[in-house]
Each structure stands twice: as C-alpha cells, then as structure tokens.
Short mmCIF file of C-alpha atoms in Angstrom, two decimals:
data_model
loop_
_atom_site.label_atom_id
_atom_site.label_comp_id
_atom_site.label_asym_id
_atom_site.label_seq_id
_atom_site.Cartn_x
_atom_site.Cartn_y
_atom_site.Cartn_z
CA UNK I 24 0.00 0.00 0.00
CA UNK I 25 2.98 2.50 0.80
CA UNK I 26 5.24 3.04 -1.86
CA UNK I 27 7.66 5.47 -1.58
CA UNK I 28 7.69 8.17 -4.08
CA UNK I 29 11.03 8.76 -4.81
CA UNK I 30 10.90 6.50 -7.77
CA UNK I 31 8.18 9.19 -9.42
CA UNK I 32 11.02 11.46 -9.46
CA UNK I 33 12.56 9.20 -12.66
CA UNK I 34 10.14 10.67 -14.87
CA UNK I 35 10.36 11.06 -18.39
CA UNK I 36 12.29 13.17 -20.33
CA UNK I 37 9.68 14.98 -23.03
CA UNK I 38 8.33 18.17 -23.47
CA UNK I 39 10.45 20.14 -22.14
CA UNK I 40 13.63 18.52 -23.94
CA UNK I 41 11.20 18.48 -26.96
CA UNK I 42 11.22 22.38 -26.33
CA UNK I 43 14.55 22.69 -25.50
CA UNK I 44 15.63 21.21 -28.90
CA UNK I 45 12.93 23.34 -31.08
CA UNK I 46 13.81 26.50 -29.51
CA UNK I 47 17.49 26.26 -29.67
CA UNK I 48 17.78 24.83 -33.02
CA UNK I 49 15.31 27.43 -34.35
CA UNK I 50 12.74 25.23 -35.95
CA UNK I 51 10.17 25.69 -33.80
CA UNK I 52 7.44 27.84 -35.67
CA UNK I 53 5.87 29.10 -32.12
CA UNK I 54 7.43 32.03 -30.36
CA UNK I 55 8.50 31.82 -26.85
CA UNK I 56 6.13 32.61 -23.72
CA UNK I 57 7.28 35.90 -21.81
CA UNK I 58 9.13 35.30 -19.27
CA UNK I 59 7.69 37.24 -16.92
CA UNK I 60 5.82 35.47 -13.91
CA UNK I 61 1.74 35.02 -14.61
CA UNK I 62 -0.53 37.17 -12.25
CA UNK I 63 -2.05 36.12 -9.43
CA UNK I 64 -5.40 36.93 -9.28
CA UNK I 65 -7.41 36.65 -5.89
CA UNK I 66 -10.80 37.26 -7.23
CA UNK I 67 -13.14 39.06 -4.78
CA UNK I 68 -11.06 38.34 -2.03
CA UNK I 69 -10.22 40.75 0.19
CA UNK I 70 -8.20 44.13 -0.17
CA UNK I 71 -5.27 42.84 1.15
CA UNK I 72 -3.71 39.55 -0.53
CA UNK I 73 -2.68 36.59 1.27
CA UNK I 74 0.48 35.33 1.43
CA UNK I 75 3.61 37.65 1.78
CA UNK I 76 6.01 39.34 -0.72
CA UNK I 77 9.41 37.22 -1.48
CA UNK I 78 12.54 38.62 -1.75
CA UNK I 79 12.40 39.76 -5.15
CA UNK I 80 9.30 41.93 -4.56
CA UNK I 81 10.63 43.08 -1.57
CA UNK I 82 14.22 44.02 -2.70
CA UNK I 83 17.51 42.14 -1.64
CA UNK I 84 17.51 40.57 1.54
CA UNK I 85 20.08 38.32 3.19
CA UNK I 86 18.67 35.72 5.12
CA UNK I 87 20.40 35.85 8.86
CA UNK I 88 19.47 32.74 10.80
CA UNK I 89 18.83 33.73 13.99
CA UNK I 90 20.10 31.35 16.72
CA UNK I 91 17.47 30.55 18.99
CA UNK I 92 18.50 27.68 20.58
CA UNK I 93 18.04 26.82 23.66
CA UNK I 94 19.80 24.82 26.69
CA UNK I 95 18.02 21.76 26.74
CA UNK I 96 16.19 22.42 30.52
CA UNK I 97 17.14 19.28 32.38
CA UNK I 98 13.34 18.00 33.87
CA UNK I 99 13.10 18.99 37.49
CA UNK I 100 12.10 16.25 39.76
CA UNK I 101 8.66 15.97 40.33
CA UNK I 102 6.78 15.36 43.59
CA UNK I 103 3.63 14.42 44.09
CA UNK I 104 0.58 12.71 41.14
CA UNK I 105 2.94 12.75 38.06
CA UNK I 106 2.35 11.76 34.62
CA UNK I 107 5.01 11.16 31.71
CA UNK I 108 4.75 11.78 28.27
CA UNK I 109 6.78 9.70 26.19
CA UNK I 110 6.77 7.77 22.69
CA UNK I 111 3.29 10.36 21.56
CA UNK I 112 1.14 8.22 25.02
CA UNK I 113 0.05 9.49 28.79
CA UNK I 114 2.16 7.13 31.58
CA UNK I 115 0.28 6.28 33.56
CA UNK I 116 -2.94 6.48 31.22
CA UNK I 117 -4.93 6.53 33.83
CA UNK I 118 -4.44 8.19 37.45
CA UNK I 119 -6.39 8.20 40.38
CA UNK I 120 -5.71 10.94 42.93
CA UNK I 121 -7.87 12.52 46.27
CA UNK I 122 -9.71 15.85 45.90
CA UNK I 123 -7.21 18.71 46.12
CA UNK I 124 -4.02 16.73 44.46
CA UNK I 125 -1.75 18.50 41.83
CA UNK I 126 -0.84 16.26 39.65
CA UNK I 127 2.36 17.05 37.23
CA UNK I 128 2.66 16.30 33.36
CA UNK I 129 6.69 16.26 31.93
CA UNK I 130 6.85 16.02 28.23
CA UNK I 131 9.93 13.28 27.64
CA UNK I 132 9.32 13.34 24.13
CA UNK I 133 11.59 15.56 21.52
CA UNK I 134 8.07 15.97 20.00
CA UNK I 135 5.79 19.01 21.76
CA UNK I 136 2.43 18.12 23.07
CA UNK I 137 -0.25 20.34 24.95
CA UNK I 138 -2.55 18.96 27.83
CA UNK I 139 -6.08 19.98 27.15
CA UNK I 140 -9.09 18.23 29.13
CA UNK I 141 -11.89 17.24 26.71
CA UNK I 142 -14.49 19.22 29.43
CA UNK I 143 -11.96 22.21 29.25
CA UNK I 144 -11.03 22.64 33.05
CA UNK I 145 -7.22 22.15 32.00
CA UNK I 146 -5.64 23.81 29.22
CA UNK I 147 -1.32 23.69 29.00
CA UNK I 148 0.62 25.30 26.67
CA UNK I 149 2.61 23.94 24.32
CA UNK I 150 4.77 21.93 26.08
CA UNK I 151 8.44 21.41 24.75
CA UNK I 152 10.89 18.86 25.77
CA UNK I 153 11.20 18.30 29.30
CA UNK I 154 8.60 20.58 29.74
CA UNK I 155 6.22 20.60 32.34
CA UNK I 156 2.81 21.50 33.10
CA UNK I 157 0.94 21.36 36.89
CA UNK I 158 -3.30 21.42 37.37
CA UNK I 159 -4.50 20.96 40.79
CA UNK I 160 -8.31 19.06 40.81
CA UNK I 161 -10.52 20.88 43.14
CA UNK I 162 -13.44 18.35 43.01
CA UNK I 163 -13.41 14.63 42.23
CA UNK I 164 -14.81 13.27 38.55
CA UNK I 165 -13.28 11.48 35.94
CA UNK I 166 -11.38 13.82 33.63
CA UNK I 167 -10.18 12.71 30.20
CA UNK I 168 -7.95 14.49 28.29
CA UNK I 169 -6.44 14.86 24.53
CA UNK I 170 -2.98 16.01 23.55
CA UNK I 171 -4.88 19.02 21.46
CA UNK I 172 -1.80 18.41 18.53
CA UNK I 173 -1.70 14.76 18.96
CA UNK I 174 -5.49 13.85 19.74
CA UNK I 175 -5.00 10.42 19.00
CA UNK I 176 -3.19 10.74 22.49
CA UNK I 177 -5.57 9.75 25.56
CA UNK I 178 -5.56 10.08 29.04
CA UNK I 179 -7.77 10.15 32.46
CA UNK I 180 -7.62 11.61 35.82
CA UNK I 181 -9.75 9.92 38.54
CA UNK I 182 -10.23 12.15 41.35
CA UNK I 183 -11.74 10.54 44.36
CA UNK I 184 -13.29 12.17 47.55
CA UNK D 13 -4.66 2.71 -4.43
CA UNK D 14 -0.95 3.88 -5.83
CA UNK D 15 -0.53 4.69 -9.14
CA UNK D 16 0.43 1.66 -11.51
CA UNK D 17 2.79 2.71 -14.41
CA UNK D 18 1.19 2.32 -17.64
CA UNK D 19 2.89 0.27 -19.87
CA UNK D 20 1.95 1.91 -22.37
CA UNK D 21 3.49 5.41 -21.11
CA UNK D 22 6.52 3.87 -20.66
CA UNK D 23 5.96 3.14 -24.11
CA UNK D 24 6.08 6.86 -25.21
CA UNK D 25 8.07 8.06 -22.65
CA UNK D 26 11.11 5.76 -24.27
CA UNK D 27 9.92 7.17 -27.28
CA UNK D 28 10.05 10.99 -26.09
CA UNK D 29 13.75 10.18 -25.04
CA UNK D 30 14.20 8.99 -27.99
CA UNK D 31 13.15 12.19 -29.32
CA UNK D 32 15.12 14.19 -27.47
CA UNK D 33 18.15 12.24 -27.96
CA UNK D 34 17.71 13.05 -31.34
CA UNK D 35 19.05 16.21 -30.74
CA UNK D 36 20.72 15.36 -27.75
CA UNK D 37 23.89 17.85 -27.82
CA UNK D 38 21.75 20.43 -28.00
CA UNK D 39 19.46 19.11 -24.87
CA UNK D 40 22.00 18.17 -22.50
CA UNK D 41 23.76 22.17 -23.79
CA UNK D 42 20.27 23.73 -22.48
CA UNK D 43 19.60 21.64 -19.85
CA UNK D 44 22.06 19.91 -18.44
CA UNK D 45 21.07 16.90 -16.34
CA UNK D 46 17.57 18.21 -15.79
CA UNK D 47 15.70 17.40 -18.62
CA UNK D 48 14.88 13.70 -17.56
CA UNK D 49 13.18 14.55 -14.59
CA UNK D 50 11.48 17.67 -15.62
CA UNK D 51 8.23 16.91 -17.05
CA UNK D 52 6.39 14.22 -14.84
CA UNK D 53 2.96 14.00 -17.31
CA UNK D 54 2.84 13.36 -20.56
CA UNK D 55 -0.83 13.34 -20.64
CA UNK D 56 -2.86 14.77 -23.20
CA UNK D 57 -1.53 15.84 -26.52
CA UNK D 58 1.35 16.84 -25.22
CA UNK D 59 3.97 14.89 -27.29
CA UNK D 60 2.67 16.46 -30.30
CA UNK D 61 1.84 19.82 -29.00
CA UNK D 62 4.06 22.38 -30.22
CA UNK D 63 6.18 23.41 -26.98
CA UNK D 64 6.00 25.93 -24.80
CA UNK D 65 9.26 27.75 -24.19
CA UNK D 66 8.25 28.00 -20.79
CA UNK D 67 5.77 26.20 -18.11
CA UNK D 68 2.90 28.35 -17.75
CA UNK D 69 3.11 28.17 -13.73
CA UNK D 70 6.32 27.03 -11.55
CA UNK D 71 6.31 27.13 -8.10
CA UNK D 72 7.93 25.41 -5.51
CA UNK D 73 6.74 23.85 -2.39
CA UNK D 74 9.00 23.97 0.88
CA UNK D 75 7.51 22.12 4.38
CA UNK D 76 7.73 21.72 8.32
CA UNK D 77 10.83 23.87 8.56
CA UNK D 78 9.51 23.40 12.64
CA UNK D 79 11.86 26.66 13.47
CA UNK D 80 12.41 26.23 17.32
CA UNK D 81 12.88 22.58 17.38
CA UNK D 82 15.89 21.24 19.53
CA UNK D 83 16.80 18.03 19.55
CA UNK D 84 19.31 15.12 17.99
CA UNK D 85 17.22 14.46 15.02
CA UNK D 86 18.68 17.76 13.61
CA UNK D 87 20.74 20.01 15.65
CA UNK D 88 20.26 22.88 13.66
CA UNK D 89 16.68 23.32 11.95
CA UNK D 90 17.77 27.11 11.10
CA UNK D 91 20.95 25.74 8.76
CA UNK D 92 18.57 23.02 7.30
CA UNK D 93 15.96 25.79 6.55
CA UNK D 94 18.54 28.21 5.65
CA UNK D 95 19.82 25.57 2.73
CA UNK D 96 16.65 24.69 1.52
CA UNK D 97 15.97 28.53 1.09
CA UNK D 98 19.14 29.00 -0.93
CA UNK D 99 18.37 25.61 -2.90
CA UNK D 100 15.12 27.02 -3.98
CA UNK D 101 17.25 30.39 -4.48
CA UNK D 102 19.41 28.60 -6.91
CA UNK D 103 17.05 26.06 -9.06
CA UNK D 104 17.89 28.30 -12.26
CA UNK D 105 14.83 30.18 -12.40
CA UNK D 106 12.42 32.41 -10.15
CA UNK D 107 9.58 30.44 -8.97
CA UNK D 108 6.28 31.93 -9.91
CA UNK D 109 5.56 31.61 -5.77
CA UNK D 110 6.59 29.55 -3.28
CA UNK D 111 4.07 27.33 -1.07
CA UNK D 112 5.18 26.40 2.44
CA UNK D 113 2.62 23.45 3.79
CA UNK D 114 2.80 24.19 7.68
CA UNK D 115 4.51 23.41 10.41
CA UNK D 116 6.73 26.68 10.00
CA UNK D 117 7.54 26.61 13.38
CA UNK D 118 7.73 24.17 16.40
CA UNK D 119 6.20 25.53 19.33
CA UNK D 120 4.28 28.52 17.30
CA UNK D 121 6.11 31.15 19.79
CA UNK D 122 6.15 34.65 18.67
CA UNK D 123 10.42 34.51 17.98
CA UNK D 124 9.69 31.49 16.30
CA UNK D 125 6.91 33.18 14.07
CA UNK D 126 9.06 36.25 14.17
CA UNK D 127 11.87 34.20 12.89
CA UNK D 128 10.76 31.70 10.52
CA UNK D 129 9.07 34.94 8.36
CA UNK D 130 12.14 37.15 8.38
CA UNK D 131 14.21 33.91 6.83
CA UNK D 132 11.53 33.15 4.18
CA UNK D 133 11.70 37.01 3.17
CA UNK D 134 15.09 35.79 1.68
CA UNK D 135 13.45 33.15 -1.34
CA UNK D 136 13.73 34.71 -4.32
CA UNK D 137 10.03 34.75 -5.99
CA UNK D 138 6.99 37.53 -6.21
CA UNK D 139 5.16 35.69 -3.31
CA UNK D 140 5.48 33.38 -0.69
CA UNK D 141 1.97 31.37 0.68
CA UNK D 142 1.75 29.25 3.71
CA UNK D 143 -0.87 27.18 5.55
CA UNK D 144 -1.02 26.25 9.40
CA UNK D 145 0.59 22.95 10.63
CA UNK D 146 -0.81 21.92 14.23
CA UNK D 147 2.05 23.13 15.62
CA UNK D 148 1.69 26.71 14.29
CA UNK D 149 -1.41 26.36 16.13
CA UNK D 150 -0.61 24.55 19.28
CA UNK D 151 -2.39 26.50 22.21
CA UNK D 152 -4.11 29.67 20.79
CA UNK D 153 -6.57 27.86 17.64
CA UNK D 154 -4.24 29.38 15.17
CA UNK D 155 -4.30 33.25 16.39
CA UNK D 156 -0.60 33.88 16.20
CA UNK D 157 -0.04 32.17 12.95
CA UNK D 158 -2.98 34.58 11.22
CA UNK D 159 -1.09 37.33 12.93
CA UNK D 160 1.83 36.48 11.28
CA UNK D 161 0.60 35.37 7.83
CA UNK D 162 -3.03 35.66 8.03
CA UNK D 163 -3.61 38.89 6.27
CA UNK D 164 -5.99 39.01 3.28
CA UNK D 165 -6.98 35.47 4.07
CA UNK D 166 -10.66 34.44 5.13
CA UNK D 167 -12.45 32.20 8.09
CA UNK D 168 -9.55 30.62 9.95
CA UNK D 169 -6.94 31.45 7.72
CA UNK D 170 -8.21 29.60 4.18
CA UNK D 171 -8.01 31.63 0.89
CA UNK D 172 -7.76 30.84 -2.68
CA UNK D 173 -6.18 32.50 -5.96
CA UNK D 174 -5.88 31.95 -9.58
CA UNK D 175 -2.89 31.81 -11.58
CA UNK D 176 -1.88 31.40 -15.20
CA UNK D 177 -5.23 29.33 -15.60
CA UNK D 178 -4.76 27.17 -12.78
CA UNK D 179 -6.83 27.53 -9.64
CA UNK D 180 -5.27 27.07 -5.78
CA UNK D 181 -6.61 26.80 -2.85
CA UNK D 182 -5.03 26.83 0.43
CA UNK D 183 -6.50 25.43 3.54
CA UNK D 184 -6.71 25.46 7.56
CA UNK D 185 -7.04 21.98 8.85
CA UNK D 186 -5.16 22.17 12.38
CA UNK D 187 -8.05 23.27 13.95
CA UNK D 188 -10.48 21.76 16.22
CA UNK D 189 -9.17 18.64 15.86
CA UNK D 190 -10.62 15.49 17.99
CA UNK D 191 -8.38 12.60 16.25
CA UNK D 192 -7.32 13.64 12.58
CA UNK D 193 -7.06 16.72 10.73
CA UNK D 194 -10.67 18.93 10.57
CA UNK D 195 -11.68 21.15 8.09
CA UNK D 196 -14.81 22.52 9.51
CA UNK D 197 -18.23 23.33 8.25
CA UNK D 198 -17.11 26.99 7.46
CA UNK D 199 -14.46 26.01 5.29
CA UNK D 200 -16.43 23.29 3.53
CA UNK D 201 -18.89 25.82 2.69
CA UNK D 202 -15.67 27.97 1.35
CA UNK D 203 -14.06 25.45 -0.64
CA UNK D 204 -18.02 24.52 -2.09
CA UNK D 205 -18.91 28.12 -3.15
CA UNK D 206 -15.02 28.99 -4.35
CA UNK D 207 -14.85 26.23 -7.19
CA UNK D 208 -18.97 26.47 -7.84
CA UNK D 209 -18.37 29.30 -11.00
CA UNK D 210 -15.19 27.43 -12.51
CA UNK D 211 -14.84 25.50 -15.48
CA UNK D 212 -14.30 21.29 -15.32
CA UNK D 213 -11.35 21.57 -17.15
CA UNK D 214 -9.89 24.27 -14.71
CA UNK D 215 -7.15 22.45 -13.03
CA UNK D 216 -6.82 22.50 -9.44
CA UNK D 217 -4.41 22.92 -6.80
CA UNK D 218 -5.03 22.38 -3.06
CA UNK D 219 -2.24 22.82 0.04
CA UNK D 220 -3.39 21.68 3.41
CA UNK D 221 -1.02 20.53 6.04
CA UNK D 222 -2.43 17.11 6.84
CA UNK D 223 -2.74 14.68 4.37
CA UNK D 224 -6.42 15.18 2.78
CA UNK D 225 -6.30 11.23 2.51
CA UNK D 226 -6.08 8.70 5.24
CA UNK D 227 -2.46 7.96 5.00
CA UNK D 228 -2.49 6.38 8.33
CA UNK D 229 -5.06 7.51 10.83
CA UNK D 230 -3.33 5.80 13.83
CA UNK D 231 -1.12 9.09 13.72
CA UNK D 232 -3.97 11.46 12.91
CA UNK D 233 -2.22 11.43 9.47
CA UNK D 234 -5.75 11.92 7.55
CA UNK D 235 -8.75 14.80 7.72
CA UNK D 236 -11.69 13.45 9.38
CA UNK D 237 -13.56 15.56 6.75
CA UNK D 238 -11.71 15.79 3.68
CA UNK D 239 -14.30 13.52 1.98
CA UNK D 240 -16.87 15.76 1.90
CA UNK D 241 -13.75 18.86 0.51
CA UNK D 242 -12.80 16.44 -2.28
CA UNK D 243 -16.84 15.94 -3.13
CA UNK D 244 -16.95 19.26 -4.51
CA UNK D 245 -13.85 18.52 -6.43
CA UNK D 246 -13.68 15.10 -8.28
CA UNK D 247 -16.14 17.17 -11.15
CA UNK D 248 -12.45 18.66 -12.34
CA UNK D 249 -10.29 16.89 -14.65
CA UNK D 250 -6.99 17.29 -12.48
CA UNK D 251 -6.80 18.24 -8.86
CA UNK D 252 -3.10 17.74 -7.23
CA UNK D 253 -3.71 18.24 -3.79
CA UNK D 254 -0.01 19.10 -1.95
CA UNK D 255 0.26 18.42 1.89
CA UNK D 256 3.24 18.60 4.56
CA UNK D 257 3.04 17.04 8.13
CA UNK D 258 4.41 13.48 7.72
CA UNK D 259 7.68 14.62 6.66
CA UNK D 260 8.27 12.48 3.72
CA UNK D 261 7.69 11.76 0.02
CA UNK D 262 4.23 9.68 -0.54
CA UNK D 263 1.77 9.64 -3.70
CA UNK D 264 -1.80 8.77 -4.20
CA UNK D 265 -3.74 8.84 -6.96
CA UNK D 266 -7.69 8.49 -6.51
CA UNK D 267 -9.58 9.60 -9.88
CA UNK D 268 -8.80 12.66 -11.15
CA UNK D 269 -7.49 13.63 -7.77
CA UNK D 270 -3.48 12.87 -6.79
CA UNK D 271 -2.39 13.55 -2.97
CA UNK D 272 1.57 14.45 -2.95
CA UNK D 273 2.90 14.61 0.75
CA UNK D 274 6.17 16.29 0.54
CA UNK D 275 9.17 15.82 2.56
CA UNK D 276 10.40 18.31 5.87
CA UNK D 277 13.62 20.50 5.77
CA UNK D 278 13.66 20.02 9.49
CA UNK D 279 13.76 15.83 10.95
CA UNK D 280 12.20 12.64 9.11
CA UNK D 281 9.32 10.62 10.98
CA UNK D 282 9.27 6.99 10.25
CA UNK D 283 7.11 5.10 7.36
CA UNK D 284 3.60 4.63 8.73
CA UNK D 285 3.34 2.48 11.55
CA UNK D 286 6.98 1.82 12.11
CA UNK D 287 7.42 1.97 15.39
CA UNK D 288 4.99 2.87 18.45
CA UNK D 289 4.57 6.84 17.49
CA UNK D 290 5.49 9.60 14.47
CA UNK D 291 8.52 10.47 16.56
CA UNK D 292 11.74 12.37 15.47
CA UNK D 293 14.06 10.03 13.75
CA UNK D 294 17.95 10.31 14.62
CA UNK D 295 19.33 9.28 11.14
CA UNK D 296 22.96 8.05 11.40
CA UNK D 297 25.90 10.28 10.90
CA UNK D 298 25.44 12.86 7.13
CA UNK D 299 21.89 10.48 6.18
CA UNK D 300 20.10 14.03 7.73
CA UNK D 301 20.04 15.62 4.23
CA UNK D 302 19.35 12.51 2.20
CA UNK D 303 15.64 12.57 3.90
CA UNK D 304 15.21 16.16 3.32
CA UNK D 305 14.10 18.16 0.79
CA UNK D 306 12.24 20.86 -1.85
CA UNK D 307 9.97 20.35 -4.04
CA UNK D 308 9.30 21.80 -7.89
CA UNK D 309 5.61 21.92 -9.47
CA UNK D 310 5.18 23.11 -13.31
CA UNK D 311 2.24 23.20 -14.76
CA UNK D 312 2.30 23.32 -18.91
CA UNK D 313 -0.91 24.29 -20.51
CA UNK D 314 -2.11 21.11 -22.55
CA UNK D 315 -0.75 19.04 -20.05
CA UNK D 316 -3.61 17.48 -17.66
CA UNK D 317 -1.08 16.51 -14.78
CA UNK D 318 0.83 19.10 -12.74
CA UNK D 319 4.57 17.60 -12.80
CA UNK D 320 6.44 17.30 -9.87
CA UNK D 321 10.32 16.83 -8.85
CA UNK D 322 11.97 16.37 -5.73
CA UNK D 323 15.21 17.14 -4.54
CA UNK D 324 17.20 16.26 -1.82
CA UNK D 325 18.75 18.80 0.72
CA UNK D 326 22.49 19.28 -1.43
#
C-alpha cells in the first residue's frame, strides 16, 4: 500500500527537452512565452492579498538565521501525582488521585504536546521537551484528556473524595 | 490505491527520449542533467503539442521547517531551513511563488513566528503562501499564525487564488481537531462556493497541512472531513492536492485527484506504523540531508497533470 515516491522522481524526459531542442535549433514555428511570472489573481477576495512578498518583490535581503536555541532544561524532579509523556502516550494512562491533588505532566518526548481536558477545566501550553505542566483538581470526577496536537493521544484523571 | 505505471506510457516516454536524444547535444547544452526529470505528465496531446518555451506556472513547495525545534534528530533546523531557502534560491529560475505546507515553526512562539518569516523574506520569488501545521497552532486555535501570515486570508486562515489558468486553494485543517485533521463546516462551505463558477477543465491545486487522505489515521495522518472537501472537487479533470506534516515523500492517486505529501527540511518521521509513534528520527551520521528536501511543481498548458520533482537537501 505505501510506496515510496522517490521513484516518481525518474520521470520522463519529453516536453520540455522536446522544447529545449525546437527552440534552440530554431525550428520551432511558435514564439516563446514571456518570461515574466503570470498574475495572481485573488478574485473578490479581500483588499489585502494573502500570502507575503518574497525577496524579489521586496528588494535584496540576506537571510540571517537567527540562533534561537536553547539549553536543553534538564526536567526537574517531580513530587507528588505525576504523569510522563513519552513515545506520543500518557504514563500512567490513567491516574487516580484525592480531591485537592496537583498532579504534574513532563513532556519526555523531543516531540511538543499540549494537555487539554476534553471538558476544558485544564488547558497547558505547548509543552516542549522536558517541559512541564501542573493542574490541581478541586473536586473529584473522571477527567479525560487529549494532547490538542496529537489527539489520538488519551488520558484520564480519577479524582476521588 | 498507488498509481500503476502504464505500460503503455513507458511506451512513449522511451519514445520521447528517444526524441530528445535526437538532438541530444543540443538538450543536454540547455539543460544539463535536468531534462529527464522535468516533465512528470505526458498526458494529453502533449507529445505532439508544439512546446512551450516555458511552463505556464512554476512554483515550488518547501515544508515543516519546525523553526524552534531542539533536539538530535537535527541540531540545527535554522541551517537546514537556511539551505533549503538558498536551494530554492538557486534552481535556475524564479519560482512563480513559493508554497510552504505548515509546520513553519515548532512551538508557534512569537520569535519562532518572528523568525521563521524574516528567513523566508530571503526566497527569491513575487510571493510566498503558507498554511497552518498543528504546531503553528498549538495552544491559541491558530491566532498567532494569522497574525503572522493571516492577512488578506478568510475564516480561519483559508483563501484561494488563480494563476496562469490554474486555480489554488489553500487550507486550515489544524483546527479543532478530535483525532485527525478537521476542516470545519465553514471552510467546507468555502471550498463549495469557491470552485462552484469554474470551469471542469480548470485544473486544481489544493495545500493543506495534513494529508487530505487517510495515509495512516493511527497518527492522525488523515482529515476526518476531507471527503466531503474532495466531493466538490472530483467534477475537475486534475486536482493535485499538496500536503506537509508526515515529513516524507508519498503519492496517491484516486480519480482525477493525486495527494503528494512532501518531505520536511527540518527531521524525518518513520514510514507509517513503524514503530509505536510519528517520533523524530535520529538518522545516522550525514543520512540528515538525504531525507530532506524541496519540491518543484510546473504546470504546462495542454498538459492534464501538474509535474512534480523532488530534490534532496544538497
């Protein structure tokens, strides 16, 4: 069923080595195409166009890569409820804690993912590696929750009185 | 299904080299080593059509650059991005636009945002599109990314355009997302209305950042909705629909309709179902650029099929 592509890439040589030959050697009876790029044309679209200008709309430009790495944070150990994130699933997948517990997520995964309750009492942000993210339950309920970028993660907190 | 090579394209196609060897000085002069992989479809007339000295529409299609990501599968995402920029800088000519299918950045920080546009400022073409990957819309439902390259685009951040005869639609399907990737009712409605005046034989190009097909749901790597999208679109005679998020090459032809996931110029994820999750792979040792890439779309009038070609990172 998969295939990789790569082997599309071998694709035939035609028209454009067809063109290539007619417009070099002159026989071609068709003159060439401007060169110039074709509009664009965003119908009744709004004023503004989508998209942004490239560098040769914009003028020259030198592309500075700016170097925004950062330390990898070392996790800091956690105390108390605790659930770990790694290989894209919640360990454990399901916790039970009393009324009143905080209970700790650490992303262990080079991957981000974002805790977000499918009732919407818990929201993280985006959670980077080693990453962590705390939600103290204030009443008891089963709570299930997504990773909102990965929702084919899954998870539940059982909070008992 | 994949597509099955047609025995009797191979056929012609030996017979177009043939052609061109004909004159073959003269070919390899012009165009070096490029001519073989240049023109993907030879549907149509197109053998006996008299050449166009140029495609009517080039663009090319860049992916999940994930600016902000730290980690071994590439220790430097900027570089990576930073190459593919200057590869797509240096194919020969200036792409009529450049498409980049999501995932721009990794964490959808402003820096990151901040960053990722100031480097794509530096590709050499009129205009630069992009669509949302999930992670350009990780905790905010996409509000950052429309800040930064949502302007002059409709609903959630969908818009179309037409260009030398061929119509393109970009799409938002990041959002709201309960397993796979969602479109939305809005956007249906959009895409439904958008094509409703064109003509069948208009053809049709359509970016989203999730696979429109199910190319493995396990890993959310499918639209839970994209059936009901490609309804209004099977009527055309040639709709290549271009997608990022699984970071690698993959083709599907259904119909009319051909799904082209393009590869990353930031980490590889494995081949569907290879292992428990879509994780970063850690290639061995100078394999990094092998399993990244560009991408280059022409589209010659009289030709039905958009041709693609793919190139490695150099």
């Amino acid at each position: 069923m998969f295939r990789p592509h790569r082997s599309l890439t071998a694709l035939p040589a035609g028209a454009v080595a067809i063109a290539a030959i007619l417009l070099v050697s002159g026989c071609s009876g068709s003159s060439p195409t401007p060169q110039g790029s074709p509009s664009i044309n965003f119908g009744s679209q709004a004023s503004t166009t989508p998209g942004m200008p490239g560098h040769s709309a914009a003028g020259p430009t030198t592309v500075t890569p700016v170097d925004t790495a950062s330390p990898t944070v070392a996790p800091a150990a956690v105390s108390g409820p605790a659930v770990s994130i790694t290989n894209f699933a919640f360990t454990p997948a399901t916790l039970t804690v009393p009324v009143g517990a905080t209970v700790t997520w650490t992303n262990r995964d080079e991957e981000p993912h974002v805790i977000a309750a499918n009732d919407g009492s818990f929201h993280s942000p985006g959670l980077g590696t080693n990453s962590t993210y705390s939600f103290t339950f204030p009443t008891a309920g089963s709570f299930d929750y997504i990773c909102s970028i990965h929702p084919f993660m899954h998870g539940t907190v059982v909070v008992t009185k | 299904m994949t597509e099955e090579r047609d025995p009797h394209t191979m056929t012609r196609r030996q017979l177009m080299r043939h052609s061109a060897w004909f004159g073959a000085a003269v070919v390899l002069t012009v165009a070096g080593g490029e001519v073989l992989s240049h023109v993907a479809g030879l549907a149509g007339t197109a053998g006996a059509a008299a050449p166009a000295a140029r495609p009517a529409l080039r663009f090319a299609q860049i992916s999940d650059s994930h600016i902000g990501f730290t980690g071994t599968a590439n220790a430097n995402v900027t570089d990576t991005f930073t190459e593919a920029i200057n590869q797509v800088n240096g194919l020969g000519y200036q792409p009529d636009f450049v498409i980049h299918t999501g995932d721009l950045t990794h964490l959808a920080t402003p820096d990151q945002f901040d960053q990722v546009k100031q480097m794509m400022t530096g590709l050499n073409t009129p205009h630069i599109f992009t669509v949302p990957g999930e992670h350009d819309s990780i905790d905010d439902g996409g509000q950052k990314y429309r800040q930064a390259f949502g302007a002059g685009t409709r609903g959630d951040g969908w818009y179309s355009f037409d260009t030398a005869g061929v119509h393109v639609i970009g799409l938002v399907n990041t959002l709201n997302m309960t397993k796979l990737g969602h479109l939305g009712t809005d956007q249906l409605d959009f895409i439904q209305k958008d094509v409703a005046p064109l003509s069948s034989d208009t053809p049709i190009v359509v970016f989203s950042h999730i696979p429109l097909f199910a190319m493995y749901p396990d890993w959310g790597w499918g639209t839970d909705d994209a059936t009901q999208a490609l309804s209004y679109l099977r009527r055309f005679s040639s709709v290549t629909c271009l997608n990022g998020h699984v970071h690698q090459l993959f083709t599907k032809t259904e119909g009319n309709i051909t799904f082209h996931s393009g590869t990353t110029t930031a980490y590889p994820l494995p081949h569907p179902g290879d292992g428990p999750a879509p994780k970063p792979l850690t290639l061995p040792a100078g394999k990094l650029h092998d399993a990244l890439g560009i991408r280059e779309v022409t589209y010659t009038k009289g030709q039905q099929a958009l041709a693609l070609k793919e190139q490695t990172l150099a």
